[in-house]
PDB file of C-alpha atoms in Angstrom:
ATOM      1  CA  UNK R 284     131.948  82.319 118.462  1.00  0.00           C
ATOM      2  CA  UNK R 285     129.991  79.330 116.690  1.00  0.00           C
ATOM      3  CA  UNK R 286     129.857  80.009 112.841  1.00  0.00           C
ATOM      4  CA  UNK R 287     125.947  79.974 113.127  1.00  0.00           C
ATOM      5  CA  UNK R 288     126.050  83.130 114.931  1.00  0.00           C
ATOM      6  CA  UNK R 289     126.742  85.251 111.926  1.00  0.00           C
ATOM      7  CA  UNK R 290     123.333  84.563 110.554  1.00  0.00           C
ATOM      8  CA  UNK R 291     121.335  87.887 110.676  1.00  0.00           C
ATOM      9  CA  UNK R 292     118.536  89.424 108.608  1.00  0.00           C
ATOM     10  CA  UNK R 293     116.616  86.236 107.850  1.00  0.00           C
ATOM     11  CA  UNK R 294     113.041  85.952 108.699  1.00  0.00           C
ATOM     12  CA  UNK R 295     111.440  82.421 109.048  1.00  0.00           C
ATOM     13  CA  UNK R 296     107.815  81.030 109.502  1.00  0.00           C
ATOM     14  CA  UNK R 297     107.591  77.830 111.634  1.00  0.00           C
ATOM     15  CA  UNK R 298     103.877  76.872 111.526  1.00  0.00           C
ATOM     16  CA  UNK R 299     101.895  79.885 112.662  1.00  0.00           C
ATOM     17  CA  UNK R 300     104.937  81.538 114.391  1.00  0.00           C
ATOM     18  CA  UNK R 301     107.455  83.901 112.734  1.00  0.00           C
ATOM     19  CA  UNK R 302     110.839  84.450 113.919  1.00  0.00           C
ATOM     20  CA  UNK R 303     114.131  86.510 113.135  1.00  0.00           C
ATOM     21  CA  UNK R 304     117.554  84.978 113.423  1.00  0.00           C
ATOM     22  CA  UNK R 305     120.058  87.523 114.724  1.00  0.00           C
ATOM     23  CA  UNK R 306     123.619  86.765 115.611  1.00  0.00           C
ATOM     24  CA  UNK R 307     122.900  83.778 117.625  1.00  0.00           C
ATOM     25  CA  UNK R 308     119.408  84.893 118.827  1.00  0.00           C
ATOM     26  CA  UNK R 309     116.016  83.941 117.950  1.00  0.00           C
ATOM     27  CA  UNK R 310     113.533  86.809 118.241  1.00  0.00           C
ATOM     28  CA  UNK R 311     109.801  86.014 117.920  1.00  0.00           C
ATOM     29  CA  UNK R 312     107.960  88.538 115.661  1.00  0.00           C
ATOM     30  CA  UNK R 313     104.562  87.215 115.875  1.00  0.00           C
ATOM     31  CA  UNK R 314     102.262  84.390 116.111  1.00  0.00           C
ATOM     32  CA  UNK R 315      99.046  83.634 113.800  1.00  0.00           C
ATOM     33  CA  UNK R 316      96.328  81.154 114.582  1.00  0.00           C
ATOM     34  CA  UNK R 317      97.324  79.075 111.533  1.00  0.00           C
ATOM     35  CA  UNK R 318     100.197  78.237 109.189  1.00  0.00           C
ATOM     36  CA  UNK R 319     102.000  81.302 107.543  1.00  0.00           C
ATOM     37  CA  UNK R 320     102.575  80.290 103.817  1.00  0.00           C
ATOM     38  CA  UNK R 321     104.131  83.642 102.520  1.00  0.00           C
ATOM     39  CA  UNK R 322     106.384  86.242 103.832  1.00  0.00           C
ATOM     40  CA  UNK R 323     107.240  89.345 101.636  1.00  0.00           C
ATOM     41  CA  UNK R 324     109.026  92.646 101.848  1.00  0.00           C
ATOM     42  CA  UNK R 325     107.106  95.488 100.130  1.00  0.00           C
ATOM     43  CA  UNK R 326     107.903  99.160 100.144  1.00  0.00           C
ATOM     44  CA  UNK R 327     109.890  98.755 103.346  1.00  0.00           C
ATOM     45  CA  UNK R 328     107.398  96.671 105.340  1.00  0.00           C
ATOM     46  CA  UNK R 329     107.203  92.947 105.954  1.00  0.00           C
ATOM     47  CA  UNK R 330     103.949  91.087 105.414  1.00  0.00           C
ATOM     48  CA  UNK R 331     102.930  87.700 105.830  1.00  0.00           C
ATOM     49  CA  UNK R 332      99.817  85.452 104.980  1.00  0.00           C
ATOM     50  CA  UNK R 333      98.688  82.045 105.104  1.00  0.00           C
ATOM     51  CA  UNK R 334      95.757  79.686 106.415  1.00  0.00           C
ATOM     52  CA  UNK R 335      94.223  82.592 108.314  1.00  0.00           C
ATOM     53  CA  UNK R 336      93.055  83.945 105.285  1.00  0.00           C
ATOM     54  CA  UNK R 337      94.593  87.533 106.223  1.00  0.00           C
ATOM     55  CA  UNK R 338      97.591  89.611 104.770  1.00  0.00           C
ATOM     56  CA  UNK R 339      99.243  91.080 108.097  1.00  0.00           C
ATOM     57  CA  UNK R 340     101.811  93.854 108.476  1.00  0.00           C
ATOM     58  CA  UNK R 341     104.191  91.842 110.311  1.00  0.00           C
ATOM     59  CA  UNK R 342     105.783  94.589 112.366  1.00  0.00           C
ATOM     60  CA  UNK R 343     102.353  96.228 113.593  1.00  0.00           C
ATOM     61  CA  UNK R 344     100.515  93.080 113.524  1.00  0.00           C
ATOM     62  CA  UNK R 345      97.705  95.023 111.557  1.00  0.00           C
ATOM     63  CA  UNK R 346      95.479  93.149 109.171  1.00  0.00           C
ATOM     64  CA  UNK R 347      95.670  94.723 105.789  1.00  0.00           C
ATOM     65  CA  UNK R 348      93.530  92.296 103.771  1.00  0.00           C
ATOM     66  CA  UNK R 349      91.113  89.313 104.418  1.00  0.00           C
ATOM     67  CA  UNK R 350      90.122  86.631 101.747  1.00  0.00           C
ATOM     68  CA  UNK R 351      87.768  83.644 101.856  1.00  0.00           C
ATOM     69  CA  UNK R 352      90.277  80.982 101.673  1.00  0.00           C
ATOM     70  CA  UNK R 353      94.155  80.455 102.193  1.00  0.00           C
ATOM     71  CA  UNK R 354      96.541  82.858 100.978  1.00  0.00           C
ATOM     72  CA  UNK R 355      99.510  80.767  99.375  1.00  0.00           C
ATOM     73  CA  UNK R 356     101.550  83.677  97.513  1.00  0.00           C
ATOM     74  CA  UNK R 357     102.711  87.320  98.214  1.00  0.00           C
ATOM     75  CA  UNK R 358     104.486  89.425  95.526  1.00  0.00           C
ATOM     76  CA  UNK R 359     105.936  92.916  95.421  1.00  0.00           C
ATOM     77  CA  UNK R 360     105.686  94.303  91.851  1.00  0.00           C
ATOM     78  CA  UNK R 361     105.916  97.640  90.401  1.00  0.00           C
ATOM     79  CA  UNK R 362     104.976  99.462  93.601  1.00  0.00           C
ATOM     80  CA  UNK R 363     102.035  97.242  94.347  1.00  0.00           C
ATOM     81  CA  UNK R 364     101.467  94.158  96.721  1.00  0.00           C
ATOM     82  CA  UNK R 365      99.727  91.098  95.324  1.00  0.00           C
ATOM     83  CA  UNK R 366      98.222  87.915  96.950  1.00  0.00           C
ATOM     84  CA  UNK R 367      96.893  84.902  95.608  1.00  0.00           C
ATOM     85  CA  UNK R 368      95.853  81.436  96.748  1.00  0.00           C
ATOM     86  CA  UNK R 369      93.013  78.917  97.144  1.00  0.00           C
ATOM     87  CA  UNK R 370      90.425  81.641  96.409  1.00  0.00           C
ATOM     88  CA  UNK R 371      91.546  81.127  92.622  1.00  0.00           C
ATOM     89  CA  UNK R 372      91.976  84.812  92.508  1.00  0.00           C
ATOM     90  CA  UNK R 373      94.789  87.337  92.363  1.00  0.00           C
ATOM     91  CA  UNK R 374      94.481  90.718  94.207  1.00  0.00           C
ATOM     92  CA  UNK R 375      95.915  93.995  94.390  1.00  0.00           C
ATOM     93  CA  UNK R 376      96.140  93.595  98.195  1.00  0.00           C
ATOM     94  CA  UNK R 377      95.778  97.209  99.283  1.00  0.00           C
ATOM     95  CA  UNK R 378      93.083  98.311  96.948  1.00  0.00           C
ATOM     96  CA  UNK R 379      91.351  94.856  97.326  1.00  0.00           C
ATOM     97  CA  UNK R 380      90.804  94.873  93.395  1.00  0.00           C
ATOM     98  CA  UNK R 381      90.705  91.363  91.753  1.00  0.00           C
ATOM     99  CA  UNK R 382      93.270  91.456  88.937  1.00  0.00           C
ATOM    100  CA  UNK R 383      93.089  87.810  87.979  1.00  0.00           C
ATOM    101  CA  UNK R 384      90.824  84.655  88.177  1.00  0.00           C
ATOM    102  CA  UNK R 385      92.029  81.211  87.539  1.00  0.00           C
ATOM    103  CA  UNK R 386      90.233  77.600  87.351  1.00  0.00           C
ATOM    104  CA  UNK R 387      92.180  76.462  90.527  1.00  0.00           C
ATOM    105  CA  UNK R 388      94.342  77.316  93.211  1.00  0.00           C
ATOM    106  CA  UNK R 389      97.450  79.964  92.451  1.00  0.00           C
ATOM    107  CA  UNK R 390     100.773  78.610  94.016  1.00  0.00           C
ATOM    108  CA  UNK R 391     103.086  81.143  92.881  1.00  0.00           C
ATOM    109  CA  UNK R 392     103.415  84.897  91.780  1.00  0.00           C
ATOM    110  CA  UNK R 393     106.624  86.406  90.422  1.00  0.00           C
ATOM    111  CA  UNK R 394     107.683  89.941  89.028  1.00  0.00           C
ATOM    112  CA  UNK R 395     109.892  89.397  86.217  1.00  0.00           C
ATOM    113  CA  UNK R 396     111.146  92.102  83.644  1.00  0.00           C
ATOM    114  CA  UNK R 397     108.471  94.729  84.472  1.00  0.00           C
ATOM    115  CA  UNK R 398     105.580  91.820  84.368  1.00  0.00           C
ATOM    116  CA  UNK R 399     103.783  89.962  86.900  1.00  0.00           C
ATOM    117  CA  UNK R 400     103.412  86.247  86.466  1.00  0.00           C
ATOM    118  CA  UNK R 401     101.098  83.521  88.296  1.00  0.00           C
ATOM    119  CA  UNK R 402     100.959  79.741  88.235  1.00  0.00           C
ATOM    120  CA  UNK R 403      99.281  77.027  90.074  1.00  0.00           C
ATOM    121  CA  UNK R 404      97.156  74.007  90.067  1.00  0.00           C
ATOM    122  CA  UNK R 405      95.600  74.924  86.743  1.00  0.00           C
ATOM    123  CA  UNK R 406      99.025  73.921  84.855  1.00  0.00           C
ATOM    124  CA  UNK R 407      99.515  77.082  83.076  1.00  0.00           C
ATOM    125  CA  UNK R 408     101.590  80.210  83.434  1.00  0.00           C
ATOM    126  CA  UNK R 409      99.971  83.520  83.164  1.00  0.00           C
ATOM    127  CA  UNK R 410     100.867  87.071  82.342  1.00  0.00           C
ATOM    128  CA  UNK R 411      98.738  88.060  85.261  1.00  0.00           C
ATOM    129  CA  UNK R 412      97.769  91.698  84.466  1.00  0.00           C
ATOM    130  CA  UNK R 413      97.483  90.853  80.674  1.00  0.00           C
ATOM    131  CA  UNK R 414      95.295  87.880  81.693  1.00  0.00           C
ATOM    132  CA  UNK R 415      97.280  85.728  78.885  1.00  0.00           C
ATOM    133  CA  UNK R 416      98.692  82.336  79.524  1.00  0.00           C
ATOM    134  CA  UNK R 417     102.378  82.171  78.472  1.00  0.00           C
ATOM    135  CA  UNK R 418     103.173  78.527  79.096  1.00  0.00           C
ATOM    136  CA  UNK R 419     101.144  75.317  79.349  1.00  0.00           C
ATOM    137  CA  UNK R 420     102.443  72.161  81.524  1.00  0.00           C
ATOM    138  CA  UNK R 421     101.019  68.686  82.082  1.00  0.00           C
ATOM    139  CA  UNK R 422     100.742  69.084  85.710  1.00  0.00           C
ATOM    140  CA  UNK R 423     100.595  71.511  88.592  1.00  0.00           C
ATOM    141  CA  UNK R 424     102.951  74.278  88.745  1.00  0.00           C
ATOM    142  CA  UNK R 425     104.474  74.942  92.151  1.00  0.00           C
ATOM    143  CA  UNK R 426     107.292  77.484  91.830  1.00  0.00           C
ATOM    144  CA  UNK R 427     108.079  80.504  89.655  1.00  0.00           C
ATOM    145  CA  UNK R 428     111.731  82.242  89.618  1.00  0.00           C
ATOM    146  CA  UNK R 429     113.339  85.255  88.023  1.00  0.00           C
ATOM    147  CA  UNK R 430     116.699  84.400  87.324  1.00  0.00           C
ATOM    148  CA  UNK R 431     119.561  85.881  84.872  1.00  0.00           C
ATOM    149  CA  UNK R 432     116.764  87.713  82.886  1.00  0.00           C
ATOM    150  CA  UNK R 433     114.698  84.759  82.388  1.00  0.00           C
ATOM    151  CA  UNK R 434     111.720  83.143  84.037  1.00  0.00           C
ATOM    152  CA  UNK R 435     111.578  79.631  85.262  1.00  0.00           C
ATOM    153  CA  UNK R 436     108.985  77.499  86.569  1.00  0.00           C
ATOM    154  CA  UNK R 437     108.562  74.031  88.243  1.00  0.00           C
ATOM    155  CA  UNK R 438     106.040  71.612  89.593  1.00  0.00           C
ATOM    156  CA  UNK R 439     104.435  68.344  90.301  1.00  0.00           C
ATOM    157  CA  UNK R 440     105.968  66.297  87.457  1.00  0.00           C
ATOM    158  CA  UNK R 441     109.527  67.252  88.557  1.00  0.00           C
ATOM    159  CA  UNK R 442     110.264  69.229  85.315  1.00  0.00           C
ATOM    160  CA  UNK R 443     111.777  72.563  85.319  1.00  0.00           C
ATOM    161  CA  UNK R 444     111.185  74.887  82.453  1.00  0.00           C
ATOM    162  CA  UNK R 445     112.699  78.209  80.834  1.00  0.00           C
ATOM    163  CA  UNK R 446     109.118  79.468  80.797  1.00  0.00           C
ATOM    164  CA  UNK R 447     108.544  81.702  78.050  1.00  0.00           C
ATOM    165  CA  UNK R 448     110.456  79.245  75.534  1.00  0.00           C
ATOM    166  CA  UNK R 449     109.118  76.303  77.163  1.00  0.00           C
ATOM    167  CA  UNK R 450     112.723  74.755  77.221  1.00  0.00           C
ATOM    168  CA  UNK R 451     113.253  71.834  79.543  1.00  0.00           C
ATOM    169  CA  UNK R 452     116.212  72.671  81.711  1.00  0.00           C
ATOM    170  CA  UNK R 453     116.122  69.848  84.187  1.00  0.00           C
ATOM    171  CA  UNK R 454     114.199  67.017  85.408  1.00  0.00           C
ATOM    172  CA  UNK R 455     113.813  65.507  88.943  1.00  0.00           C
ATOM    173  CA  UNK R 456     112.201  62.150  89.914  1.00  0.00           C
ATOM    174  CA  UNK R 457     109.661  63.773  92.115  1.00  0.00           C
ATOM    175  CA  UNK R 458     107.769  67.122  92.621  1.00  0.00           C
ATOM    176  CA  UNK R 459     109.995  70.382  92.806  1.00  0.00           C
ATOM    177  CA  UNK R 460     108.510  72.649  95.364  1.00  0.00           C
ATOM    178  CA  UNK R 461     110.913  75.399  95.301  1.00  0.00           C
ATOM    179  CA  UNK R 462     113.198  77.467  92.939  1.00  0.00           C
ATOM    180  CA  UNK R 463     115.759  80.295  93.966  1.00  0.00           C
ATOM    181  CA  UNK R 464     118.204  82.456  92.228  1.00  0.00           C
ATOM    182  CA  UNK R 465     121.403  83.038  94.360  1.00  0.00           C
ATOM    183  CA  UNK R 466     125.008  84.115  93.283  1.00  0.00           C
ATOM    184  CA  UNK R 467     124.247  83.824  89.594  1.00  0.00           C
ATOM    185  CA  UNK R 468     123.094  80.281  89.867  1.00  0.00           C
ATOM    186  CA  UNK R 469     119.611  78.747  89.841  1.00  0.00           C
ATOM    187  CA  UNK R 470     118.611  76.413  92.628  1.00  0.00           C
ATOM    188  CA  UNK R 471     115.759  73.894  93.066  1.00  0.00           C
ATOM    189  CA  UNK R 472     114.284  71.437  95.819  1.00  0.00           C
ATOM    190  CA  UNK R 473     111.432  69.447  96.536  1.00  0.00           C
ATOM    191  CA  UNK R 474     110.314  66.012  97.166  1.00  0.00           C
ATOM    192  CA  UNK R 475     113.269  64.207  96.412  1.00  0.00           C
ATOM    193  CA  UNK R 476     114.625  65.772  99.720  1.00  0.00           C
ATOM    194  CA  UNK R 477     117.720  67.137  97.998  1.00  0.00           C
ATOM    195  CA  UNK R 478     118.724  70.769  97.006  1.00  0.00           C
ATOM    196  CA  UNK R 479     120.066  71.014  93.453  1.00  0.00           C
ATOM    197  CA  UNK R 480     121.958  73.537  91.560  1.00  0.00           C
ATOM    198  CA  UNK R 481     119.639  73.264  88.677  1.00  0.00           C
ATOM    199  CA  UNK R 482     121.504  73.345  85.252  1.00  0.00           C
ATOM    200  CA  UNK R 483     124.373  71.261  86.397  1.00  0.00           C
ATOM    201  CA  UNK R 484     122.369  68.812  88.418  1.00  0.00           C
ATOM    202  CA  UNK R 485     124.796  69.067  91.581  1.00  0.00           C
ATOM    203  CA  UNK R 486     123.462  67.853  94.592  1.00  0.00           C
ATOM    204  CA  UNK R 487     124.173  70.512  97.457  1.00  0.00           C
ATOM    205  CA  UNK R 488     122.844  68.345 100.106  1.00  0.00           C
ATOM    206  CA  UNK R 489     120.489  65.670 101.197  1.00  0.00           C
ATOM    207  CA  UNK R 490     117.662  66.145 103.671  1.00  0.00           C
ATOM    208  CA  UNK R 491     115.572  63.761 105.816  1.00  0.00           C
ATOM    209  CA  UNK R 492     112.152  65.347 104.611  1.00  0.00           C
ATOM    210  CA  UNK R 493     110.990  67.114 101.489  1.00  0.00           C
ATOM    211  CA  UNK R 494     112.402  70.457 101.037  1.00  0.00           C
ATOM    212  CA  UNK R 495     109.633  73.267 100.602  1.00  0.00           C
ATOM    213  CA  UNK R 496     111.334  76.583 100.697  1.00  0.00           C
ATOM    214  CA  UNK R 497     114.399  78.207  99.379  1.00  0.00           C
ATOM    215  CA  UNK R 498     115.775  81.550 100.073  1.00  0.00           C
ATOM    216  CA  UNK R 499     118.655  83.755  98.888  1.00  0.00           C
ATOM    217  CA  UNK R 500     120.204  85.777 101.710  1.00  0.00           C
ATOM    218  CA  UNK R 501     123.284  87.711 102.000  1.00  0.00           C
ATOM    219  CA  UNK R 502     125.401  86.034  99.281  1.00  0.00           C
ATOM    220  CA  UNK R 503     124.166  82.496 100.489  1.00  0.00           C
ATOM    221  CA  UNK R 504     121.158  80.192 100.024  1.00  0.00           C
ATOM    222  CA  UNK R 505     118.927  78.591 102.762  1.00  0.00           C
ATOM    223  CA  UNK R 506     116.459  75.826 102.622  1.00  0.00           C
ATOM    224  CA  UNK R 507     113.901  74.379 104.955  1.00  0.00           C
ATOM    225  CA  UNK R 508     111.072  72.095 105.017  1.00  0.00           C
ATOM    226  CA  UNK R 509     108.732  69.796 106.921  1.00  0.00           C
ATOM    227  CA  UNK R 510     111.477  68.495 108.799  1.00  0.00           C
ATOM    228  CA  UNK R 511     111.722  71.872 110.678  1.00  0.00           C
ATOM    229  CA  UNK R 512     115.544  72.238 110.165  1.00  0.00           C
ATOM    230  CA  UNK R 513     116.897  75.312 108.444  1.00  0.00           C
ATOM    231  CA  UNK R 514     119.922  74.677 106.349  1.00  0.00           C
ATOM    232  CA  UNK R 515     122.876  76.893 104.819  1.00  0.00           C
ATOM    233  CA  UNK R 516     122.488  75.126 101.439  1.00  0.00           C
ATOM    234  CA  UNK R 517     125.831  76.205  99.885  1.00  0.00           C
ATOM    235  CA  UNK R 518     127.889  74.991 102.835  1.00  0.00           C
ATOM    236  CA  UNK R 519     125.219  71.992 103.765  1.00  0.00           C
ATOM    237  CA  UNK R 520     125.280  73.219 107.437  1.00  0.00           C
ATOM    238  CA  UNK R 521     122.549  73.116 109.774  1.00  0.00           C
ATOM    239  CA  UNK R 522     121.520  76.504 111.281  1.00  0.00           C
ATOM    240  CA  UNK R 523     118.631  75.537 113.519  1.00  0.00           C
ATOM    241  CA  UNK R 524     116.429  72.776 114.300  1.00  0.00           C
ATOM    242  CA  UNK R 525     112.616  72.937 115.665  1.00  0.00           C
ATOM    243  CA  UNK R 526     109.465  70.616 115.915  1.00  0.00           C
ATOM    244  CA  UNK R 527     107.454  72.654 113.441  1.00  0.00           C
ATOM    245  CA  UNK R 528     108.092  72.658 109.800  1.00  0.00           C
ATOM    246  CA  UNK R 529     109.542  75.705 107.973  1.00  0.00           C
ATOM    247  CA  UNK R 530     106.775  77.071 105.690  1.00  0.00           C
ATOM    248  CA  UNK R 531     108.291  80.417 104.559  1.00  0.00           C
ATOM    249  CA  UNK R 532     111.593  82.226 104.676  1.00  0.00           C
ATOM    250  CA  UNK R 533     112.367  85.733 103.614  1.00  0.00           C
ATOM    251  CA  UNK R 534     115.491  88.024 103.248  1.00  0.00           C
ATOM    252  CA  UNK R 535     114.851  91.344 105.104  1.00  0.00           C
ATOM    253  CA  UNK R 536     116.813  94.681 104.442  1.00  0.00           C
ATOM    254  CA  UNK R 537     118.817  96.027 107.288  1.00  0.00           C
ATOM    255  CA  UNK R 538     116.656  98.687 108.193  1.00  0.00           C
ATOM    256  CA  UNK R 539     113.335  97.158 108.343  1.00  0.00           C
ATOM    257  CA  UNK R 540     115.243  94.041 110.064  1.00  0.00           C
ATOM    258  CA  UNK R 541     116.371  96.451 112.981  1.00  0.00           C
ATOM    259  CA  UNK R 542     112.733  97.673 113.273  1.00  0.00           C
ATOM    260  CA  UNK R 543     111.486  94.010 113.504  1.00  0.00           C
ATOM    261  CA  UNK R 544     114.069  93.109 116.117  1.00  0.00           C
ATOM    262  CA  UNK R 545     113.085  96.231 118.226  1.00  0.00           C
ATOM    263  CA  UNK R 546     109.411  95.018 118.423  1.00  0.00           C
ATOM    264  CA  UNK R 547     109.926  91.505 118.728  1.00  0.00           C
ATOM    265  CA  UNK R 548     110.597  89.210 121.840  1.00  0.00           C
ATOM    266  CA  UNK R 549     113.620  87.241 122.716  1.00  0.00           C
ATOM    267  CA  UNK R 550     113.192  83.557 122.800  1.00  0.00           C
ATOM    268  CA  UNK R 551     115.223  81.475 125.333  1.00  0.00           C
ATOM    269  CA  UNK R 552     116.874  78.905 123.803  1.00  0.00           C
ATOM    270  CA  UNK R 553     120.351  76.579 124.132  1.00  0.00           C
ATOM    271  CA  UNK R 554     123.462  77.508 122.622  1.00  0.00           C
ATOM    272  CA  UNK R 555     123.917  77.429 118.966  1.00  0.00           C
ATOM    273  CA  UNK R 556     125.628  73.978 119.397  1.00  0.00           C
ATOM    274  CA  UNK R 557     122.655  72.290 120.428  1.00  0.00           C
ATOM    275  CA  UNK R 558     119.772  72.026 117.626  1.00  0.00           C
ATOM    276  CA  UNK R 559     116.939  70.292 119.303  1.00  0.00           C
ATOM    277  CA  UNK R 560     113.759  71.273 120.840  1.00  0.00           C
ATOM    278  CA  UNK R 561     114.145  75.053 120.169  1.00  0.00           C
ATOM    279  CA  UNK R 562     110.651  75.644 119.210  1.00  0.00           C
ATOM    280  CA  UNK R 563     108.254  73.538 121.268  1.00  0.00           C
ATOM    281  CA  UNK R 564     104.745  73.072 120.435  1.00  0.00           C
TER     282      UNK R 564
END
């Protein structure tokens, strides 16, 4: 059995298509008419959103909310689902209540220590529901991450901060697009085409194209980006490849994943040893 056949419970978005990886199989869960930018597990359901300007229950295909511009972030916080993006607004998804308005696009939402935070092209991190800025940066903020009891942010200037103290913890030469907490360590990746262990600066791997997404899953870390290749970051091994860029990743609990698999459709593909042309078009 190939080593990659052990990957299960991970959901990925490649362009507008959503897939599940399960023990050597690739199962298509859904297809949207435009790019999917966000996947989020909330109250036992998986939701997706993006340039369709809709939040969709991935399992049922039901649209649960519609916006007037791209949705770039979803976040489950204290029993409620929130969405935000190029509308410059943050919504309580199901009640359709606007809970925040910003000057520019919202790139990230993060639940941390009982509070919801947002950040984006307005160069600030906000305590979302309080409506108060908690940090100011010199450039766009593209990622937020709760790690080890602290909140971190990173963005277009390549700088990574412990948010609430504004302590600089790392600096990259190009934009940082993603942060993730896995196994008690903080990781970052972005335009440098590298995946870093943030504090030590150790490079886990180099990629051919920018890395836009990181995801902790079952004790490991996965990364993907515009090249369409998914890597197990900690082992630096390629898991799969495709022609479409990876725009979102999500680790899904076993019971929900089983339900998704039951509704999904098997995708014919070569053996796991061949990593080309799996996702045509």
